Short mmCIF file of N, CA and C in Angstrom, two decimals:
data_model
loop_
_atom_site.label_atom_id
_atom_site.label_comp_id
_atom_site.label_asym_id
_atom_site.label_seq_id
_atom_site.Cartn_x
_atom_site.Cartn_y
_atom_site.Cartn_z
N MET D 1 9.13 18.55 -0.35
CA MET D 1 9.33 18.25 -1.76
C MET D 1 8.55 16.97 -2.10
N SER D 2 7.72 17.03 -3.13
CA SER D 2 6.93 15.87 -3.52
C SER D 2 7.71 14.99 -4.50
N LYS D 3 7.55 13.71 -4.34
CA LYS D 3 8.21 12.74 -5.21
C LYS D 3 7.28 12.39 -6.36
N GLU D 4 7.80 12.43 -7.58
CA GLU D 4 7.00 12.10 -8.77
C GLU D 4 6.66 10.62 -8.77
N ILE D 5 5.41 10.32 -9.00
CA ILE D 5 4.95 8.93 -9.06
C ILE D 5 5.11 8.43 -10.49
N SER D 6 5.58 7.21 -10.65
CA SER D 6 5.81 6.66 -11.99
C SER D 6 4.49 6.45 -12.72
N PHE D 7 4.60 6.43 -14.04
CA PHE D 7 3.44 6.17 -14.89
C PHE D 7 2.79 4.84 -14.52
N GLU D 8 3.62 3.84 -14.32
CA GLU D 8 3.10 2.50 -13.99
C GLU D 8 2.35 2.50 -12.66
N HIS D 9 2.87 3.24 -11.69
CA HIS D 9 2.18 3.32 -10.40
C HIS D 9 0.83 4.02 -10.56
N LYS D 10 0.80 5.06 -11.39
CA LYS D 10 -0.46 5.77 -11.64
C LYS D 10 -1.48 4.84 -12.28
N MET D 11 -1.03 4.03 -13.24
CA MET D 11 -1.94 3.10 -13.90
C MET D 11 -2.43 2.03 -12.91
N ASP D 12 -1.54 1.56 -12.05
CA ASP D 12 -1.94 0.59 -11.02
C ASP D 12 -3.00 1.20 -10.10
N ARG D 13 -2.78 2.45 -9.72
CA ARG D 13 -3.73 3.12 -8.83
C ARG D 13 -5.07 3.31 -9.54
N LEU D 14 -5.05 3.64 -10.82
CA LEU D 14 -6.30 3.75 -11.57
C LEU D 14 -7.06 2.43 -11.56
N GLN D 15 -6.34 1.33 -11.72
CA GLN D 15 -7.00 0.02 -11.69
C GLN D 15 -7.60 -0.25 -10.31
N GLU D 16 -6.90 0.14 -9.26
CA GLU D 16 -7.43 -0.01 -7.90
C GLU D 16 -8.72 0.79 -7.74
N ILE D 17 -8.70 2.03 -8.23
CA ILE D 17 -9.86 2.92 -8.11
C ILE D 17 -11.06 2.32 -8.84
N VAL D 18 -10.84 1.85 -10.05
CA VAL D 18 -11.92 1.24 -10.82
C VAL D 18 -12.50 0.05 -10.07
N SER D 19 -11.63 -0.76 -9.54
CA SER D 19 -12.08 -1.94 -8.79
C SER D 19 -12.92 -1.54 -7.58
N LEU D 20 -12.45 -0.55 -6.84
CA LEU D 20 -13.19 -0.08 -5.67
C LEU D 20 -14.55 0.48 -6.05
N LEU D 21 -14.58 1.27 -7.12
CA LEU D 21 -15.85 1.85 -7.55
C LEU D 21 -16.82 0.78 -8.06
N GLU D 22 -16.29 -0.22 -8.74
CA GLU D 22 -17.14 -1.29 -9.26
C GLU D 22 -17.73 -2.15 -8.15
N GLN D 23 -17.01 -2.28 -7.05
CA GLN D 23 -17.51 -3.09 -5.92
C GLN D 23 -18.77 -2.49 -5.32
N GLY D 24 -18.84 -1.17 -5.34
CA GLY D 24 -20.03 -0.50 -4.81
C GLY D 24 -20.19 -0.59 -3.31
N THR D 25 -19.11 -0.85 -2.59
CA THR D 25 -19.20 -1.01 -1.14
C THR D 25 -18.73 0.21 -0.36
N ILE D 26 -18.30 1.25 -1.05
CA ILE D 26 -17.81 2.43 -0.36
C ILE D 26 -18.87 3.52 -0.38
N SER D 27 -18.73 4.45 0.52
CA SER D 27 -19.73 5.53 0.63
C SER D 27 -19.72 6.42 -0.60
N LEU D 28 -20.79 7.18 -0.73
CA LEU D 28 -20.90 8.12 -1.85
C LEU D 28 -19.77 9.15 -1.79
N ALA D 29 -19.50 9.67 -0.61
CA ALA D 29 -18.44 10.68 -0.46
C ALA D 29 -17.09 10.11 -0.86
N ASP D 30 -16.79 8.89 -0.43
CA ASP D 30 -15.53 8.26 -0.81
C ASP D 30 -15.49 7.95 -2.30
N SER D 31 -16.63 7.58 -2.86
CA SER D 31 -16.70 7.33 -4.31
C SER D 31 -16.37 8.59 -5.09
N VAL D 32 -16.89 9.72 -4.65
CA VAL D 32 -16.62 10.99 -5.33
C VAL D 32 -15.13 11.33 -5.22
N LYS D 33 -14.55 11.12 -4.04
CA LYS D 33 -13.11 11.39 -3.86
C LYS D 33 -12.28 10.51 -4.80
N LEU D 34 -12.64 9.23 -4.87
CA LEU D 34 -11.91 8.32 -5.75
C LEU D 34 -12.09 8.71 -7.21
N TYR D 35 -13.30 9.12 -7.58
CA TYR D 35 -13.56 9.55 -8.95
C TYR D 35 -12.68 10.74 -9.31
N LYS D 36 -12.61 11.72 -8.41
CA LYS D 36 -11.77 12.89 -8.64
C LYS D 36 -10.30 12.49 -8.77
N GLU D 37 -9.85 11.60 -7.90
CA GLU D 37 -8.46 11.11 -7.99
C GLU D 37 -8.23 10.42 -9.32
N GLY D 38 -9.20 9.64 -9.76
CA GLY D 38 -9.09 8.95 -11.04
C GLY D 38 -9.01 9.92 -12.20
N LEU D 39 -9.79 10.99 -12.17
CA LEU D 39 -9.73 12.00 -13.22
C LEU D 39 -8.35 12.64 -13.28
N ASP D 40 -7.81 12.96 -12.11
CA ASP D 40 -6.49 13.58 -12.04
C ASP D 40 -5.42 12.63 -12.58
N LEU D 41 -5.48 11.38 -12.17
CA LEU D 41 -4.51 10.40 -12.65
C LEU D 41 -4.63 10.17 -14.16
N THR D 42 -5.86 10.15 -14.66
CA THR D 42 -6.08 9.96 -16.09
C THR D 42 -5.46 11.11 -16.89
N THR D 43 -5.66 12.32 -16.42
CA THR D 43 -5.07 13.49 -17.08
C THR D 43 -3.55 13.41 -17.08
N LYS D 44 -2.97 13.07 -15.94
CA LYS D 44 -1.51 12.98 -15.85
C LYS D 44 -0.97 11.87 -16.75
N CYS D 45 -1.66 10.75 -16.81
CA CYS D 45 -1.21 9.64 -17.67
C CYS D 45 -1.29 10.03 -19.14
N LYS D 46 -2.37 10.71 -19.53
CA LYS D 46 -2.49 11.18 -20.92
C LYS D 46 -1.34 12.10 -21.27
N GLU D 47 -1.00 13.02 -20.36
CA GLU D 47 0.09 13.95 -20.60
C GLU D 47 1.42 13.21 -20.76
N GLU D 48 1.66 12.23 -19.91
CA GLU D 48 2.89 11.46 -19.99
C GLU D 48 2.97 10.67 -21.29
N LEU D 49 1.84 10.09 -21.71
CA LEU D 49 1.82 9.34 -22.97
C LEU D 49 2.11 10.25 -24.16
N GLU D 50 1.53 11.44 -24.15
CA GLU D 50 1.79 12.39 -25.24
C GLU D 50 3.25 12.84 -25.24
N LYS D 51 3.81 13.06 -24.08
CA LYS D 51 5.22 13.45 -23.98
C LYS D 51 6.11 12.33 -24.51
N ALA D 52 5.82 11.10 -24.13
CA ALA D 52 6.61 9.96 -24.59
C ALA D 52 6.48 9.81 -26.11
N LYS D 53 5.28 9.99 -26.62
CA LYS D 53 5.06 9.89 -28.06
C LYS D 53 5.89 10.94 -28.80
N HIS D 54 5.90 12.16 -28.26
CA HIS D 54 6.68 13.23 -28.86
C HIS D 54 8.18 12.90 -28.82
N GLU D 55 8.65 12.38 -27.71
CA GLU D 55 10.07 12.02 -27.59
C GLU D 55 10.45 10.93 -28.59
N VAL D 56 9.56 9.96 -28.79
CA VAL D 56 9.83 8.89 -29.75
C VAL D 56 9.94 9.49 -31.15
N LYS D 57 9.07 10.41 -31.46
CA LYS D 57 9.13 11.05 -32.78
C LYS D 57 10.45 11.77 -32.97
N ILE D 58 10.90 12.47 -31.95
CA ILE D 58 12.18 13.17 -32.03
C ILE D 58 13.32 12.19 -32.24
N LEU D 59 13.25 11.06 -31.55
CA LEU D 59 14.31 10.06 -31.64
C LEU D 59 14.34 9.34 -32.99
N GLN D 60 13.32 9.52 -33.79
CA GLN D 60 13.28 8.89 -35.11
C GLN D 60 14.04 9.72 -36.12
N ASN D 61 15.11 10.38 -35.65
CA ASN D 61 16.01 11.17 -36.49
C ASN D 61 15.30 12.22 -37.32
N GLY D 62 14.36 12.89 -36.70
CA GLY D 62 13.68 13.96 -37.39
C GLY D 62 12.61 13.49 -38.35
N ASN D 63 12.48 12.19 -38.54
CA ASN D 63 11.47 11.64 -39.43
C ASN D 63 10.17 11.52 -38.63
N LEU D 64 9.29 12.48 -38.77
CA LEU D 64 8.09 12.55 -37.96
C LEU D 64 6.96 11.70 -38.53
N GLU D 65 7.19 10.40 -38.54
CA GLU D 65 6.15 9.47 -38.97
C GLU D 65 5.17 9.29 -37.83
N ASP D 66 3.97 8.87 -38.16
CA ASP D 66 3.01 8.56 -37.12
C ASP D 66 3.53 7.42 -36.27
N PHE D 67 3.37 7.56 -34.97
CA PHE D 67 3.79 6.54 -34.03
C PHE D 67 2.71 5.47 -33.96
N GLU D 68 3.06 4.28 -34.37
CA GLU D 68 2.11 3.16 -34.34
C GLU D 68 2.34 2.34 -33.08
N SER D 69 1.28 1.90 -32.49
CA SER D 69 1.36 1.12 -31.27
C SER D 69 0.32 0.02 -31.31
N ASP D 70 0.65 -1.10 -30.69
CA ASP D 70 -0.33 -2.17 -30.61
C ASP D 70 -1.10 -2.11 -29.29
N VAL D 71 -0.87 -1.06 -28.52
CA VAL D 71 -1.56 -0.88 -27.25
C VAL D 71 -2.93 -0.26 -27.50
N ASP D 72 -3.95 -0.81 -26.85
CA ASP D 72 -5.30 -0.30 -26.98
C ASP D 72 -5.45 0.97 -26.13
N HIS D 73 -5.60 2.11 -26.79
CA HIS D 73 -5.77 3.37 -26.09
C HIS D 73 -7.21 3.86 -26.16
N SER D 74 -8.12 2.99 -26.53
CA SER D 74 -9.51 3.42 -26.70
C SER D 74 -10.10 3.94 -25.39
N PHE D 75 -9.60 3.44 -24.26
CA PHE D 75 -10.13 3.91 -22.99
C PHE D 75 -9.87 5.39 -22.79
N LEU D 76 -8.83 5.92 -23.42
CA LEU D 76 -8.53 7.34 -23.28
C LEU D 76 -9.52 8.20 -24.04
N THR D 77 -9.92 7.78 -25.23
CA THR D 77 -10.88 8.56 -26.00
C THR D 77 -12.30 8.33 -25.51
N GLU D 78 -12.57 7.11 -25.07
CA GLU D 78 -13.90 6.80 -24.56
C GLU D 78 -14.18 7.58 -23.28
N ALA D 79 -13.13 7.91 -22.53
CA ALA D 79 -13.31 8.64 -21.28
C ALA D 79 -13.95 9.99 -21.53
N ASN D 80 -13.64 10.58 -22.67
CA ASN D 80 -14.22 11.87 -22.98
C ASN D 80 -15.66 11.75 -23.46
N GLU D 81 -16.04 10.56 -23.91
CA GLU D 81 -17.37 10.36 -24.47
C GLU D 81 -18.34 9.81 -23.44
N GLU D 82 -17.84 9.16 -22.41
CA GLU D 82 -18.69 8.53 -21.40
C GLU D 82 -18.64 9.33 -20.11
N SER D 83 -19.45 8.92 -19.16
CA SER D 83 -19.48 9.63 -17.89
C SER D 83 -18.32 9.27 -16.98
N THR D 84 -17.64 8.15 -17.23
CA THR D 84 -16.50 7.78 -16.41
C THR D 84 -15.22 7.90 -17.20
N PRO D 85 -14.12 8.32 -16.54
CA PRO D 85 -12.88 8.56 -17.26
C PRO D 85 -12.02 7.33 -17.46
N PHE D 86 -12.43 6.20 -16.95
CA PHE D 86 -11.55 5.03 -17.05
C PHE D 86 -12.23 3.93 -17.81
#
């Protein structure tokens, strides 16, 4: 049975992956593996954020106002526009 990893742990791991890739000291094969792991983590984090956003909307007593946040989520949309997902 696999244990679900927390959102925060996934984000921490994404930061580790970015740092490792930016260092440029790992092999090409390991870089590709880390890139794939990063893509998977990015997808899972996006899904969790959307689920949380939906839950917040539900908790607003049926008043489905847009959820405003002061958190910068531009990295999520930029990931689709650039070659790297983070």
